[in-house]
mmCIF file of C-alpha atoms and ligand atoms in Angstrom:
data_model
loop_
_atom_site.group_PDB
_atom_site.id
_atom_site.type_symbol
_atom_site.label_atom_id
_atom_site.label_comp_id
_atom_site.label_asym_id
_atom_site.label_seq_id
_atom_site.Cartn_x
_atom_site.Cartn_y
_atom_site.Cartn_z
ATOM 1 C CA MET A 1 139.245 -96.046 65.862
ATOM 2 C CA THR A 2 136.670 -95.769 68.536
ATOM 3 C CA TYR A 3 136.260 -95.116 72.296
ATOM 4 C CA LYS A 4 134.196 -96.527 74.942
ATOM 5 C CA ALA A 5 131.661 -94.285 76.730
ATOM 6 C CA GLU A 6 130.269 -95.521 79.921
ATOM 7 C CA TYR A 7 126.550 -94.348 80.306
ATOM 8 C CA ILE A 8 125.503 -94.017 83.826
ATOM 9 C CA TRP A 9 121.986 -92.966 85.222
ATOM 10 C CA ILE A 10 120.201 -92.972 88.325
ATOM 11 C CA ASP A 11 117.277 -95.481 88.605
ATOM 12 C CA GLY A 12 113.800 -95.678 90.208
ATOM 13 C CA THR A 13 114.472 -97.994 92.955
ATOM 14 C CA GLU A 14 112.686 -96.866 96.102
ATOM 15 C CA PRO A 15 112.674 -95.410 98.599
ATOM 16 C CA THR A 16 116.555 -95.163 97.756
ATOM 17 C CA ALA A 17 117.838 -95.127 93.676
ATOM 18 C CA ARG A 18 120.712 -96.986 92.571
ATOM 19 C CA LEU A 19 123.410 -96.197 89.622
ATOM 20 C CA ARG A 20 122.996 -98.187 86.703
ATOM 21 C CA SER A 21 125.545 -98.285 83.575
ATOM 22 C CA LYS A 22 126.246 -99.821 80.129
ATOM 23 C CA THR A 23 128.889 -99.213 77.693
ATOM 24 C CA LYS A 24 128.518 -97.580 74.176
ATOM 25 C CA ILE A 25 131.422 -97.862 71.399
ATOM 26 C CA LEU A 26 131.373 -94.682 69.556
ATOM 27 C CA PRO A 27 133.863 -93.703 66.540
ATOM 28 C CA ASP A 28 136.705 -91.538 67.817
ATOM 29 C CA GLY A 29 135.791 -87.796 67.953
ATOM 30 C CA ALA A 30 132.140 -88.562 67.936
ATOM 31 C CA ASP A 31 129.787 -86.542 69.979
ATOM 32 C CA LEU A 32 127.852 -88.051 72.513
ATOM 33 C CA PRO A 33 124.387 -89.061 71.366
ATOM 34 C CA ASP A 34 121.204 -89.831 73.430
ATOM 35 C CA TRP A 35 120.391 -93.221 74.162
ATOM 36 C CA GLY A 36 117.829 -95.574 75.621
ATOM 37 C CA PHE A 37 117.116 -98.639 77.802
ATOM 38 C CA ASP A 38 114.689 -100.954 79.258
ATOM 39 C CA GLY A 39 113.119 -99.334 82.048
ATOM 40 C CA SER A 40 111.064 -102.122 83.275
ATOM 41 C CA SER A 41 114.347 -103.445 84.700
ATOM 42 C CA THR A 42 115.053 -100.371 86.848
ATOM 43 C CA ASN A 43 111.592 -99.635 88.217
ATOM 44 C CA GLN A 44 111.181 -96.636 85.632
ATOM 45 C CA ALA A 45 108.486 -98.253 83.320
ATOM 46 C CA PRO A 46 105.789 -100.660 82.972
ATOM 47 C CA GLY A 47 106.730 -103.748 80.686
ATOM 48 C CA LYS A 48 104.655 -102.991 78.126
ATOM 49 C CA ASN A 49 105.994 -99.581 77.393
ATOM 50 C CA SER A 50 109.364 -99.784 78.522
ATOM 51 C CA ASP A 51 111.775 -97.359 76.512
ATOM 52 C CA CYS A 52 112.972 -95.070 78.774
ATOM 53 C CA VAL A 53 115.842 -92.021 77.154
ATOM 54 C CA LEU A 54 119.317 -91.344 78.382
ATOM 55 C CA LYS A 55 120.317 -87.789 77.789
ATOM 56 C CA PRO A 56 124.203 -87.180 78.631
ATOM 57 C CA VAL A 57 124.530 -84.020 80.893
ATOM 58 C CA PHE A 58 127.790 -84.263 82.467
ATOM 59 C CA SER A 59 130.744 -86.487 81.163
ATOM 60 C CA CYS A 60 134.764 -86.492 82.123
ATOM 61 C CA PRO A 61 137.848 -88.881 81.202
ATOM 62 C CA ASP A 62 137.343 -92.558 82.205
ATOM 63 C CA PRO A 63 139.926 -92.976 84.723
ATOM 64 C CA LEU A 64 139.734 -96.694 84.794
ATOM 65 C CA ARG A 65 139.610 -97.299 81.067
ATOM 66 C CA GLY A 66 141.956 -94.513 80.272
ATOM 67 C CA GLY A 67 142.971 -93.461 76.760
ATOM 68 C CA ASP A 68 140.122 -91.313 75.307
ATOM 69 C CA HIS A 69 137.459 -93.455 76.859
ATOM 70 C CA LYS A 70 134.490 -91.532 78.764
ATOM 71 C CA LEU A 71 132.157 -91.706 81.736
ATOM 72 C CA VAL A 72 128.896 -90.158 80.766
ATOM 73 C CA LEU A 73 126.301 -89.235 83.586
ATOM 74 C CA CYS A 74 122.793 -88.943 81.915
ATOM 75 C CA GLU A 75 119.266 -87.631 83.094
ATOM 76 C CA VAL A 76 116.306 -90.184 82.377
ATOM 77 C CA TYR A 77 113.591 -89.081 79.886
ATOM 78 C CA VAL A 78 110.582 -90.550 78.821
ATOM 79 C CA PRO A 79 109.849 -90.769 75.031
ATOM 80 C CA ASP A 80 107.691 -87.912 74.597
ATOM 81 C CA GLY A 81 110.805 -85.622 75.938
ATOM 82 C CA THR A 82 109.668 -84.913 79.485
ATOM 83 C CA PRO A 83 111.609 -85.786 82.396
ATOM 84 C CA HIS A 84 111.224 -88.902 84.141
ATOM 85 C CA PRO A 85 109.441 -88.425 87.698
ATOM 86 C CA SER A 86 112.654 -90.273 89.105
ATOM 87 C CA ASN A 87 114.553 -87.498 87.420
ATOM 88 C CA ASN A 88 115.665 -85.023 90.570
ATOM 89 C CA ARG A 89 118.172 -83.410 88.464
ATOM 90 C CA ALA A 90 115.624 -81.777 85.909
ATOM 91 C CA LYS A 91 114.055 -80.598 89.272
ATOM 92 C CA LEU A 92 117.138 -79.123 90.608
ATOM 93 C CA LEU A 93 117.868 -76.778 87.510
ATOM 94 C CA PRO A 94 115.379 -74.160 87.401
ATOM 95 C CA VAL A 95 115.922 -73.831 91.241
ATOM 96 C CA ALA A 96 119.707 -73.294 90.712
ATOM 97 C CA GLU A 97 118.908 -70.953 87.897
ATOM 98 C CA LYS A 98 116.467 -68.785 89.738
ATOM 99 C CA TRP A 99 118.815 -68.238 92.640
ATOM 100 C CA ALA A 100 122.237 -68.383 90.564
ATOM 101 C CA ALA A 101 122.920 -64.596 91.330
ATOM 102 C CA GLN A 102 123.446 -65.181 95.041
ATOM 103 C CA GLU A 103 126.173 -67.718 93.962
ATOM 104 C CA PRO A 104 125.308 -70.516 96.215
ATOM 105 C CA TRP A 105 128.214 -72.989 96.853
ATOM 106 C CA PHE A 106 128.249 -76.619 98.336
ATOM 107 C CA GLY A 107 130.471 -78.830 99.901
ATOM 108 C CA MET A 108 129.206 -82.475 100.546
ATOM 109 C CA GLU A 109 130.977 -84.920 102.868
ATOM 110 C CA GLN A 110 130.160 -88.585 101.620
ATOM 111 C CA GLU A 111 130.179 -91.128 104.032
ATOM 112 C CA TYR A 112 130.093 -94.864 103.438
ATOM 113 C CA THR A 113 130.838 -98.311 104.638
ATOM 114 C CA PHE A 114 132.594 -101.360 102.812
ATOM 115 C CA PHE A 115 131.089 -104.522 103.400
ATOM 116 C CA LYS A 116 132.805 -108.124 102.531
ATOM 117 C CA ASP A 117 130.982 -111.278 103.435
ATOM 118 C CA GLY A 118 127.809 -109.512 104.825
ATOM 119 C CA ARG A 119 129.850 -107.396 107.649
ATOM 120 C CA PRO A 120 131.656 -104.508 107.522
ATOM 121 C CA LEU A 121 135.330 -104.527 106.302
ATOM 122 C CA GLY A 122 137.594 -105.009 109.618
ATOM 123 C CA PHE A 123 134.751 -106.517 111.646
ATOM 124 C CA PRO A 124 135.484 -110.307 112.992
ATOM 125 C CA GLU A 125 133.426 -113.311 111.715
ATOM 126 C CA ARG A 126 131.722 -113.744 114.839
ATOM 127 C CA GLY A 127 131.186 -110.749 117.397
ATOM 128 C CA PHE A 128 132.312 -107.240 117.474
ATOM 129 C CA PRO A 129 135.694 -105.222 116.999
ATOM 130 C CA ALA A 130 137.038 -103.181 119.827
ATOM 131 C CA PRO A 131 134.445 -100.414 120.448
ATOM 132 C CA GLN A 132 134.756 -96.988 118.388
ATOM 133 C CA GLY A 133 137.329 -94.376 119.519
ATOM 134 C CA PHE A 134 140.794 -95.371 117.522
ATOM 135 C CA TYR A 135 139.446 -95.956 114.099
ATOM 136 C CA TYR A 136 138.558 -92.357 113.114
ATOM 137 C CA CYS A 137 141.407 -90.813 110.891
ATOM 138 C CA GLY A 138 143.677 -94.078 112.481
ATOM 139 C CA VAL A 139 146.484 -95.555 110.963
ATOM 140 C CA GLY A 140 147.599 -99.217 111.224
ATOM 141 C CA ALA A 141 146.213 -102.455 110.199
ATOM 142 C CA ASP A 142 144.384 -102.929 113.554
ATOM 143 C CA GLU A 143 142.630 -99.732 112.918
ATOM 144 C CA VAL A 144 142.186 -99.233 109.194
ATOM 145 C CA PHE A 145 140.528 -101.560 106.643
ATOM 146 C CA GLY A 146 140.292 -100.673 102.875
ATOM 147 C CA ARG A 147 142.564 -97.981 102.481
ATOM 148 C CA GLU A 148 144.139 -99.322 99.125
ATOM 149 C CA ILE A 149 140.514 -98.789 97.549
ATOM 150 C CA VAL A 150 140.124 -95.498 99.163
ATOM 151 C CA GLU A 151 143.210 -94.339 97.377
ATOM 152 C CA ARG A 152 142.548 -95.756 94.321
ATOM 153 C CA HIS A 153 139.392 -94.061 94.461
ATOM 154 C CA MET A 154 140.773 -90.755 95.349
ATOM 155 C CA ASP A 155 143.244 -90.968 92.366
ATOM 156 C CA ALA A 156 140.317 -91.806 90.159
ATOM 157 C CA CYS A 157 138.401 -88.869 91.135
ATOM 158 C CA LEU A 158 141.335 -86.622 90.509
ATOM 159 C CA ALA A 159 142.053 -88.110 87.163
ATOM 160 C CA ALA A 160 138.347 -87.691 86.054
ATOM 161 C CA GLY A 161 138.807 -83.955 86.914
ATOM 162 C CA LEU A 162 136.322 -84.122 89.720
ATOM 163 C CA ASN A 163 136.726 -81.653 92.470
ATOM 164 C CA ILE A 164 137.491 -83.989 95.402
ATOM 165 C CA SER A 165 138.894 -82.032 98.479
ATOM 166 C CA GLY A 166 139.943 -84.561 100.781
ATOM 167 C CA ILE A 167 139.185 -88.108 102.308
ATOM 168 C CA ASN A 168 139.265 -89.521 105.981
ATOM 169 C CA ALA A 169 138.729 -93.023 107.707
ATOM 170 C CA GLU A 170 135.749 -92.778 109.870
ATOM 171 C CA VAL A 171 134.488 -93.638 113.362
ATOM 172 C CA MET A 172 133.570 -97.143 112.481
ATOM 173 C CA PRO A 173 135.963 -99.940 111.321
ATOM 174 C CA GLY A 174 135.348 -100.038 107.343
ATOM 175 C CA GLN A 175 133.655 -96.564 107.275
ATOM 176 C CA TRP A 176 135.298 -93.903 104.992
ATOM 177 C CA GLU A 177 134.590 -90.254 103.865
ATOM 178 C CA PHE A 178 134.967 -88.415 100.800
ATOM 179 C CA GLN A 179 134.275 -84.466 100.161
ATOM 180 C CA ILE A 180 133.438 -83.192 96.924
ATOM 181 C CA GLY A 181 133.409 -79.294 96.591
ATOM 182 C CA PRO A 182 133.004 -76.491 96.971
ATOM 183 C CA GLY A 183 131.101 -75.722 93.605
ATOM 184 C CA GLY A 184 127.809 -74.927 92.478
ATOM 185 C CA PRO A 185 124.602 -77.136 93.315
ATOM 186 C CA VAL A 186 124.333 -78.663 90.001
ATOM 187 C CA GLU A 187 128.006 -79.164 89.838
ATOM 188 C CA VAL A 188 128.422 -80.744 93.357
ATOM 189 C CA ALA A 189 125.793 -82.882 92.773
ATOM 190 C CA ASP A 190 126.882 -84.518 89.419
ATOM 191 C CA GLN A 191 130.274 -84.975 90.768
ATOM 192 C CA MET A 192 128.827 -86.591 93.934
ATOM 193 C CA TRP A 193 127.121 -89.061 91.790
ATOM 194 C CA MET A 194 129.986 -89.854 89.544
ATOM 195 C CA ALA A 195 132.255 -90.216 92.474
ATOM 196 C CA ARG A 196 130.113 -92.724 93.996
ATOM 197 C CA TRP A 197 129.825 -94.779 90.839
ATOM 198 C CA LEU A 198 133.481 -94.899 90.480
ATOM 199 C CA LEU A 199 133.730 -96.062 94.388
ATOM 200 C CA TYR A 200 131.403 -98.976 93.837
ATOM 201 C CA ARG A 201 133.204 -99.516 90.400
ATOM 202 C CA ILE A 202 136.675 -99.776 92.294
ATOM 203 C CA ALA A 203 135.243 -101.656 95.218
ATOM 204 C CA GLU A 204 133.993 -104.130 92.888
ATOM 205 C CA ASP A 205 137.422 -105.348 91.802
ATOM 206 C CA TYR A 206 138.329 -106.190 95.573
ATOM 207 C CA GLY A 207 135.251 -108.293 96.317
ATOM 208 C CA VAL A 208 134.103 -105.199 98.212
ATOM 209 C CA ALA A 209 130.491 -103.439 98.275
ATOM 210 C CA ALA A 210 130.520 -99.845 99.133
ATOM 211 C CA THR A 211 127.227 -98.972 100.687
ATOM 212 C CA LEU A 212 125.587 -95.787 101.641
ATOM 213 C CA ALA A 213 123.651 -97.227 104.346
ATOM 214 C CA PRO A 214 122.711 -94.643 107.129
ATOM 215 C CA LYS A 215 122.994 -96.965 109.919
ATOM 216 C CA PRO A 216 125.186 -99.845 108.824
ATOM 217 C CA VAL A 217 125.380 -101.507 112.134
ATOM 218 C CA ALA A 218 122.664 -101.120 114.814
ATOM 219 C CA GLY A 219 123.378 -100.212 118.414
ATOM 220 C CA ASP A 220 126.531 -98.151 119.623
ATOM 221 C CA TRP A 221 128.111 -97.585 115.969
ATOM 222 C CA ASN A 222 128.097 -94.193 114.032
ATOM 223 C CA GLY A 223 125.814 -93.789 111.304
ATOM 224 C CA ALA A 224 126.902 -92.515 107.764
ATOM 225 C CA GLY A 225 125.921 -88.998 106.837
ATOM 226 C CA ALA A 226 126.296 -86.389 103.835
ATOM 227 C CA HIS A 227 127.043 -83.336 105.872
ATOM 228 C CA THR A 228 126.307 -80.552 103.466
ATOM 229 C CA ASN A 229 128.513 -77.203 103.671
ATOM 230 C CA PHE A 230 126.627 -74.424 102.192
ATOM 231 C CA SER A 231 127.107 -70.595 101.570
ATOM 232 C CA THR A 232 126.062 -67.739 99.274
ATOM 233 C CA LYS A 233 127.960 -64.507 98.428
ATOM 234 C CA ALA A 234 126.430 -62.585 101.183
ATOM 235 C CA MET A 235 127.166 -65.537 103.585
ATOM 236 C CA ARG A 236 130.799 -65.210 102.598
ATOM 237 C CA GLU A 237 131.061 -61.755 103.394
ATOM 238 C CA GLY A 238 129.010 -61.372 106.498
ATOM 239 C CA TYR A 239 127.419 -62.908 109.622
ATOM 240 C CA ASP A 240 123.824 -61.808 109.468
ATOM 241 C CA PRO A 241 123.070 -63.814 106.515
ATOM 242 C CA ILE A 242 124.691 -66.870 108.123
ATOM 243 C CA ILE A 243 122.227 -66.466 110.930
ATOM 244 C CA THR A 244 119.237 -65.853 108.452
ATOM 245 C CA ALA A 245 120.094 -69.156 106.691
ATOM 246 C CA CYS A 246 120.338 -71.284 109.956
ATOM 247 C CA GLU A 247 116.858 -69.728 110.982
ATOM 248 C CA ALA A 248 115.246 -70.216 107.562
ATOM 249 C CA LEU A 249 116.407 -73.873 107.655
ATOM 250 C CA GLY A 250 114.650 -74.529 110.987
ATOM 251 C CA ALA A 251 111.493 -73.154 109.537
ATOM 252 C CA LYS A 252 111.302 -75.883 106.999
ATOM 253 C CA ALA A 253 112.992 -78.290 109.125
ATOM 254 C CA GLN A 254 110.366 -80.931 108.218
ATOM 255 C CA GLU A 255 110.483 -80.742 104.337
ATOM 256 C CA HIS A 256 114.020 -80.813 104.654
ATOM 257 C CA ILE A 257 114.188 -84.017 106.695
ATOM 258 C CA ALA A 258 111.806 -85.693 104.244
ATOM 259 C CA GLY A 259 114.302 -84.761 101.499
ATOM 260 C CA TYR A 260 117.416 -85.993 103.176
ATOM 261 C CA GLY A 261 117.174 -89.792 102.762
ATOM 262 C CA ALA A 262 115.347 -92.833 103.726
ATOM 263 C CA ASP A 263 115.611 -94.066 107.124
ATOM 264 C CA ILE A 264 116.813 -90.747 108.427
ATOM 265 C CA GLU A 265 115.090 -91.363 111.833
ATOM 266 C CA ARG A 266 117.558 -94.560 112.500
ATOM 267 C CA ARG A 267 120.319 -91.967 112.126
ATOM 268 C CA LEU A 268 119.453 -88.565 113.615
ATOM 269 C CA THR A 269 118.668 -90.172 116.974
ATOM 270 C CA GLY A 270 120.642 -87.557 119.210
ATOM 271 C CA MET A 271 123.296 -89.947 119.823
ATOM 272 C CA HIS A 272 126.537 -90.505 117.915
ATOM 273 C CA GLU A 273 127.237 -86.875 117.076
ATOM 274 C CA THR A 274 123.850 -86.300 115.557
ATOM 275 C CA ALA A 275 120.753 -84.067 116.625
ATOM 276 C CA PRO A 276 117.297 -85.695 116.985
ATOM 277 C CA TRP A 277 115.655 -85.581 113.420
ATOM 278 C CA SER A 278 112.485 -83.969 115.448
ATOM 279 C CA GLU A 279 114.024 -81.155 116.860
ATOM 280 C CA TYR A 280 115.917 -78.603 114.732
ATOM 281 C CA SER A 281 118.815 -76.548 116.429
ATOM 282 C CA TYR A 282 121.912 -74.771 115.317
ATOM 283 C CA GLY A 283 124.973 -73.881 117.186
ATOM 284 C CA VAL A 284 128.386 -72.668 117.064
ATOM 285 C CA ALA A 285 131.257 -75.291 116.803
ATOM 286 C CA ASP A 286 128.309 -77.860 117.825
ATOM 287 C CA ARG A 287 128.545 -81.292 116.461
ATOM 288 C CA GLY A 288 125.359 -82.384 118.485
ATOM 289 C CA ALA A 289 123.267 -79.636 116.443
ATOM 290 C CA SER A 290 121.398 -80.209 113.466
ATOM 291 C CA VAL A 291 123.414 -77.151 111.645
ATOM 292 C CA ARG A 292 126.961 -76.252 112.783
ATOM 293 C CA ILE A 293 128.437 -72.845 112.573
ATOM 294 C CA PRO A 294 132.316 -73.787 112.443
ATOM 295 C CA TRP A 295 134.114 -71.888 115.193
ATOM 296 C CA GLN A 296 136.213 -70.182 112.503
ATOM 297 C CA VAL A 297 132.718 -68.901 110.854
ATOM 298 C CA GLU A 298 131.778 -67.107 113.987
ATOM 299 C CA VAL A 299 135.550 -65.532 114.783
ATOM 300 C CA ASP A 300 135.885 -64.210 111.280
ATOM 301 C CA LYS A 301 132.153 -63.556 111.183
ATOM 302 C CA LYS A 302 131.443 -64.731 107.603
ATOM 303 C CA GLY A 303 131.798 -68.075 105.806
ATOM 304 C CA TYR A 304 129.609 -70.947 105.678
ATOM 305 C CA ILE A 305 127.158 -73.259 107.760
ATOM 306 C CA GLU A 306 127.239 -77.242 107.928
ATOM 307 C CA ASP A 307 123.790 -78.936 107.767
ATOM 308 C CA ARG A 308 124.692 -81.998 109.448
ATOM 309 C CA ARG A 309 121.594 -83.962 108.951
ATOM 310 C CA PRO A 310 121.405 -85.338 105.225
ATOM 311 C CA ASN A 311 121.834 -89.420 105.314
ATOM 312 C CA ALA A 312 124.588 -90.873 103.300
ATOM 313 C CA ASN A 313 121.965 -92.315 101.149
ATOM 314 C CA CYS A 314 120.384 -88.891 100.477
ATOM 315 C CA ASP A 315 119.863 -87.765 96.706
ATOM 316 C CA PRO A 316 122.503 -84.699 96.425
ATOM 317 C CA TYR A 317 120.427 -83.242 93.858
ATOM 318 C CA VAL A 318 117.437 -83.220 96.289
ATOM 319 C CA VAL A 319 119.428 -81.789 99.052
ATOM 320 C CA THR A 320 121.235 -78.902 97.119
ATOM 321 C CA ARG A 321 117.623 -78.241 95.816
ATOM 322 C CA LEU A 322 116.120 -77.753 99.198
ATOM 323 C CA ILE A 323 119.088 -76.091 100.867
ATOM 324 C CA THR A 324 119.386 -73.450 97.900
ATOM 325 C CA ASP A 325 115.834 -72.911 97.515
ATOM 326 C CA THR A 326 114.946 -72.300 101.536
ATOM 327 C CA CYS A 327 118.047 -70.321 102.093
ATOM 328 C CA CYS A 328 118.121 -68.070 99.116
ATOM 329 C CA SER A 329 114.512 -67.118 99.352
ATOM 330 C CA ALA A 330 114.836 -66.325 102.838
ATOM 331 C CA LEU A 331 118.029 -64.214 102.190
ATOM 332 C CA GLU A 332 116.067 -62.492 99.348
ATOM 333 C CA ARG A 333 112.986 -61.797 101.671
ATOM 334 C CA ALA A 334 115.578 -60.329 104.455
ATOM 335 C CA GLY A 335 117.204 -58.127 101.933
ATOM 336 C CA GLN A 336 120.414 -59.624 102.516
ATOM 337 C CA VAL A 337 121.583 -60.490 99.154
HETATM 338 P P1 ADP B 401 134.271 -81.684 108.741
HETATM 339 O O1 ADP B 401 135.169 -80.469 109.589
HETATM 340 O O2 ADP B 401 132.842 -81.247 109.192
HETATM 341 O O3 ADP B 401 134.667 -82.757 108.829
HETATM 342 P P2 ADP B 401 135.469 -81.690 105.975
HETATM 343 O O4 ADP B 401 136.531 -80.753 105.978
HETATM 344 O O5 ADP B 401 135.059 -82.789 105.764
HETATM 345 O O6 ADP B 401 134.464 -80.960 107.110
HETATM 346 O O7 ADP B 401 134.452 -80.713 104.828
HETATM 347 C C1 ADP B 401 134.289 -79.420 104.341
HETATM 348 C C2 ADP B 401 133.417 -79.198 103.455
HETATM 349 O O8 ADP B 401 133.172 -77.623 103.425
HETATM 350 C C3 ADP B 401 134.748 -79.321 102.217
HETATM 351 O O9 ADP B 401 134.020 -79.902 101.277
HETATM 352 C C4 ADP B 401 134.800 -77.853 101.246
HETATM 353 O O10 ADP B 401 135.001 -78.048 99.992
HETATM 354 C C5 ADP B 401 133.621 -77.173 102.033
HETATM 355 N N1 ADP B 401 133.565 -75.868 102.219
HETATM 356 C C6 ADP B 401 134.408 -74.964 102.811
HETATM 357 N N2 ADP B 401 134.071 -73.534 102.486
HETATM 358 C C7 ADP B 401 132.758 -73.593 101.916
HETATM 359 C C8 ADP B 401 132.111 -72.528 101.637
HETATM 360 N N3 ADP B 401 132.174 -71.270 102.018
HETATM 361 N N4 ADP B 401 130.614 -73.142 100.901
HETATM 362 C C9 ADP B 401 130.384 -74.198 100.868
HETATM 363 N N5 ADP B 401 131.198 -75.257 101.371
HETATM 364 C C10 ADP B 401 132.312 -74.898 101.625
HETATM 365 MN MN1 MN B 402 134.270 -84.351 106.964
HETATM 366 MN MN1 MN B 403 132.711 -87.599 108.929
HETATM 367 MN MN1 MN B 404 131.125 -82.560 109.062
#
């Protein structure tokens, strides 16, 4: 007998990479071998020397095919055995390793927007729906669009063993969020990519495209972000490290903005629950700041911070690498580990 392994990888599309996948039939019980693909079709190789290598790095039960079938997230390598330049996971690994003793944890909030027939689900054929105000965490057919897909996606994530911690309807019709975490940087980033693949794949069954566009509709409509909640052991035990982390993120604001997803300037305008991309700020309970300290964290004098800047279309491997490196090195310098 055999099982199906869906090999999933991140391509080389610029400026925002896309997911690709294909199926390998394997004998029952067989390990997951390396595999290959045509990199000239994924912006990962020139046509004349186009072989790229898929190395399985994280696998889980396939909740859609069921049985013993598997989903297999891969890193992309070139045939000489080095990571492909588009392979951001390989760049995260040494940083995660270096700071592992500080026990960094992440919880990422993935916002996204369903599209059908070229417009967000719930938008009328002409014109616009009623303005924002009732859609966020709404209920009822006049306020909520796509719930069946969202429920199926949540169940699929759970069946796959992913650490999904919740879902909610967002501020614009057809806009939703799921959260992954808390967990280590590599674990959460791997699971974010796997959960994205499941979302696209399940929405496909409904003729709906799930998109991570950071500003899917221009004008007075919320963008889509990937708020990234972060703590280290020291931050979970005291308040000074919380402030050190907030200050450290400010000192490297430009580098972080550059790694938080394409078109971030269009989303971080200072309107719609965002801080302007060019001005770093942090504050308690402030959803208009770049980085929020939740009010409960100020009361408890320990906990975590929320970096509200990453775009929905960010690469979680890049975001977790930047935050881990910036905050953990500052905490070490401050002697607060
Ligand atoms: P919001 O109020 O901003 O919408 P959510 O409930 O959507 O927040 O997401 C909060 C996220 O923070 C969850 O994914 C949760 O796992 C994560 N989280 C909670 N505690 C910590 C912590 N100590 N360190 C890192 N992440 C955390
Ligand atoms: Mn949220
Ligand atoms: Mn949200
Ligand atoms: Mn949030």
